[in-house]
Amino acid sequence: IMIFGHECRQLSTIFNDVCIYLYHLFTKKLYWDSDLLSSQCLEQYCIATTGKGEPTGHIWCFIDALFYSGHEKQYTIQFQAITIPDGLIASLSG
């Protein structure tokens, strides 16, 4: 089967090579961001969630792992995103 003028196995090789290249290029960014998630920042995030009504003062992030699959017509877990109170994604895996 030809797609974009190439065999599927060629496209698969290109895709995998690009993924490996991007992994090596951004490998340090794919792990825990010690600047964004330092102990001082975590304390500030706890203060921010408490200011919005969180009663314990121990919540610093929100986990989202749902993904709607149009193909399967249902919600599935495709990844896990940790969002901090300022709206940034602090960690993403999956």
PDB file of C-alpha atoms in Angstrom:
ATOM      1  CA  ILE A   1       0.000   0.000   0.000  1.00  0.00           C
ATOM      2  CA  MET A   2       1.399   3.394  -0.991  1.00  0.00           C
ATOM      3  CA  ILE A   3       0.747   6.492   1.126  1.00  0.00           C
ATOM      4  CA  PHE A   4       2.281   9.844   0.168  1.00  0.00           C
ATOM      5  CA  GLY A   5       4.236   8.010  -2.519  1.00  0.00           C
ATOM      6  CA  HIS A   6       5.988   5.711  -0.018  1.00  0.00           C
ATOM      7  CA  GLU A   7       5.417   2.231   1.333  1.00  0.00           C
ATOM      8  CA  CYS A   8       3.930   2.017   4.839  1.00  0.00           C
ATOM      9  CA  ARG A   9       7.129   0.441   6.218  1.00  0.00           C
ATOM     10  CA  GLN A  10       9.146   3.438   4.991  1.00  0.00           C
ATOM     11  CA  LEU A  11       6.729   5.851   6.658  1.00  0.00           C
ATOM     12  CA  SER A  12       6.894   3.808   9.857  1.00  0.00           C
ATOM     13  CA  THR A  13      10.697   4.009   9.836  1.00  0.00           C
ATOM     14  CA  ILE A  14      10.608   7.769   9.250  1.00  0.00           C
ATOM     15  CA  PHE A  15       8.045   8.253  12.027  1.00  0.00           C
ATOM     16  CA  ASN A  16      10.078   6.181  14.499  1.00  0.00           C
ATOM     17  CA  ASP A  17      13.292   8.006  13.597  1.00  0.00           C
ATOM     18  CA  VAL A  18      11.611  11.385  14.153  1.00  0.00           C
ATOM     19  CA  CYS A  19      10.261  10.205  17.536  1.00  0.00           C
ATOM     20  CA  ILE A  20      13.737   9.065  18.599  1.00  0.00           C
ATOM     21  CA  TYR A  21      15.249  12.360  17.418  1.00  0.00           C
ATOM     22  CA  LEU A  22      12.654  14.404  19.347  1.00  0.00           C
ATOM     23  CA  TYR A  23      13.145  12.244  22.431  1.00  0.00           C
ATOM     24  CA  HIS A  24      16.891  12.878  22.432  1.00  0.00           C
ATOM     25  CA  LEU A  25      16.393  16.571  21.672  1.00  0.00           C
ATOM     26  CA  PHE A  26      13.884  17.166  24.490  1.00  0.00           C
ATOM     27  CA  THR A  27      14.727  14.363  26.941  1.00  0.00           C
ATOM     28  CA  LYS A  28      15.528  16.783  29.786  1.00  0.00           C
ATOM     29  CA  LYS A  29      12.163  18.526  29.340  1.00  0.00           C
ATOM     30  CA  LEU A  30      10.295  15.200  29.471  1.00  0.00           C
ATOM     31  CA  TYR A  31      11.032  14.693  33.157  1.00  0.00           C
ATOM     32  CA  TRP A  32      10.310  16.485  36.428  1.00  0.00           C
ATOM     33  CA  ASP A  33      10.816  20.227  36.032  1.00  0.00           C
ATOM     34  CA  SER A  34      12.696  21.075  39.222  1.00  0.00           C
ATOM     35  CA  ASP A  35      12.316  24.830  38.642  1.00  0.00           C
ATOM     36  CA  LEU A  36       8.555  24.741  38.103  1.00  0.00           C
ATOM     37  CA  LEU A  37       7.995  22.152  40.837  1.00  0.00           C
ATOM     38  CA  SER A  38      10.401  23.281  43.561  1.00  0.00           C
ATOM     39  CA  SER A  39       9.296  23.122  47.196  1.00  0.00           C
ATOM     40  CA  GLN A  40       8.734  26.900  47.225  1.00  0.00           C
ATOM     41  CA  CYS A  41       6.530  26.692  44.119  1.00  0.00           C
ATOM     42  CA  LEU A  42       4.559  23.767  45.552  1.00  0.00           C
ATOM     43  CA  GLU A  43       3.846  25.820  48.674  1.00  0.00           C
ATOM     44  CA  GLN A  44       2.623  28.705  46.503  1.00  0.00           C
ATOM     45  CA  TYR A  45       0.385  26.325  44.528  1.00  0.00           C
ATOM     46  CA  CYS A  46      -1.101  25.011  47.801  1.00  0.00           C
ATOM     47  CA  ILE A  47      -1.800  28.592  48.912  1.00  0.00           C
ATOM     48  CA  ALA A  48      -3.456  29.308  45.553  1.00  0.00           C
ATOM     49  CA  THR A  49      -5.790  26.293  45.754  1.00  0.00           C
ATOM     50  CA  THR A  50      -6.629  27.108  49.383  1.00  0.00           C
ATOM     51  CA  GLY A  51      -7.519  30.640  48.287  1.00  0.00           C
ATOM     52  CA  LYS A  52     -10.035  29.138  45.867  1.00  0.00           C
ATOM     53  CA  GLY A  53     -11.743  27.086  48.571  1.00  0.00           C
ATOM     54  CA  GLU A  54      -9.695  23.891  48.915  1.00  0.00           C
ATOM     55  CA  PRO A  55     -10.011  23.198  52.670  1.00  0.00           C
ATOM     56  CA  THR A  56      -6.941  21.065  53.496  1.00  0.00           C
ATOM     57  CA  GLY A  57      -4.158  23.247  52.093  1.00  0.00           C
ATOM     58  CA  HIS A  58      -2.387  20.192  50.689  1.00  0.00           C
ATOM     59  CA  ILE A  59      -3.556  20.219  47.051  1.00  0.00           C
ATOM     60  CA  TRP A  60      -1.052  21.689  44.581  1.00  0.00           C
ATOM     61  CA  CYS A  61      -2.121  20.131  41.261  1.00  0.00           C
ATOM     62  CA  PHE A  62      -4.994  18.566  39.348  1.00  0.00           C
ATOM     63  CA  ILE A  63      -4.724  15.302  37.400  1.00  0.00           C
ATOM     64  CA  ASP A  64      -6.498  14.900  34.067  1.00  0.00           C
ATOM     65  CA  ALA A  65      -6.309  11.625  32.191  1.00  0.00           C
ATOM     66  CA  LEU A  66      -9.411  11.515  30.000  1.00  0.00           C
ATOM     67  CA  PHE A  67      -9.357  11.501  26.232  1.00  0.00           C
ATOM     68  CA  TYR A  68     -12.436  11.251  24.013  1.00  0.00           C
ATOM     69  CA  SER A  69     -11.929   8.746  21.230  1.00  0.00           C
ATOM     70  CA  GLY A  70     -14.095   9.606  18.244  1.00  0.00           C
ATOM     71  CA  HIS A  71     -13.290   6.199  16.778  1.00  0.00           C
ATOM     72  CA  GLU A  72     -14.463   4.276  19.844  1.00  0.00           C
ATOM     73  CA  LYS A  73     -17.110   6.895  20.782  1.00  0.00           C
ATOM     74  CA  GLN A  74     -16.102   6.825  24.429  1.00  0.00           C
ATOM     75  CA  TYR A  75     -13.695   8.358  26.918  1.00  0.00           C
ATOM     76  CA  THR A  76     -10.454   6.482  27.376  1.00  0.00           C
ATOM     77  CA  ILE A  77      -7.301   7.032  29.400  1.00  0.00           C
ATOM     78  CA  GLN A  78      -4.642   7.974  26.883  1.00  0.00           C
ATOM     79  CA  PHE A  79      -2.306  10.059  29.023  1.00  0.00           C
ATOM     80  CA  GLN A  80      -1.912  11.638  32.426  1.00  0.00           C
ATOM     81  CA  ALA A  81      -1.511  15.389  32.702  1.00  0.00           C
ATOM     82  CA  ILE A  82      -0.677  17.191  35.937  1.00  0.00           C
ATOM     83  CA  THR A  83      -1.935  20.766  35.787  1.00  0.00           C
ATOM     84  CA  ILE A  84      -0.820  23.373  38.314  1.00  0.00           C
ATOM     85  CA  PRO A  85      -3.049  26.260  39.481  1.00  0.00           C
ATOM     86  CA  ASP A  86      -1.674  28.750  36.947  1.00  0.00           C
ATOM     87  CA  GLY A  87      -2.956  26.519  34.128  1.00  0.00           C
ATOM     88  CA  LEU A  88       0.397  25.139  32.992  1.00  0.00           C
ATOM     89  CA  ILE A  89       0.895  21.421  32.462  1.00  0.00           C
ATOM     90  CA  ALA A  90       3.659  20.469  34.898  1.00  0.00           C
ATOM     91  CA  SER A  91       3.922  16.837  33.814  1.00  0.00           C
ATOM     92  CA  LEU A  92       2.547  14.833  30.907  1.00  0.00           C
ATOM     93  CA  SER A  93       2.971  11.120  30.404  1.00  0.00           C
ATOM     94  CA  GLY A  94       1.337   8.530  28.254  1.00  0.00           C
TER      95      GLY A  94
END
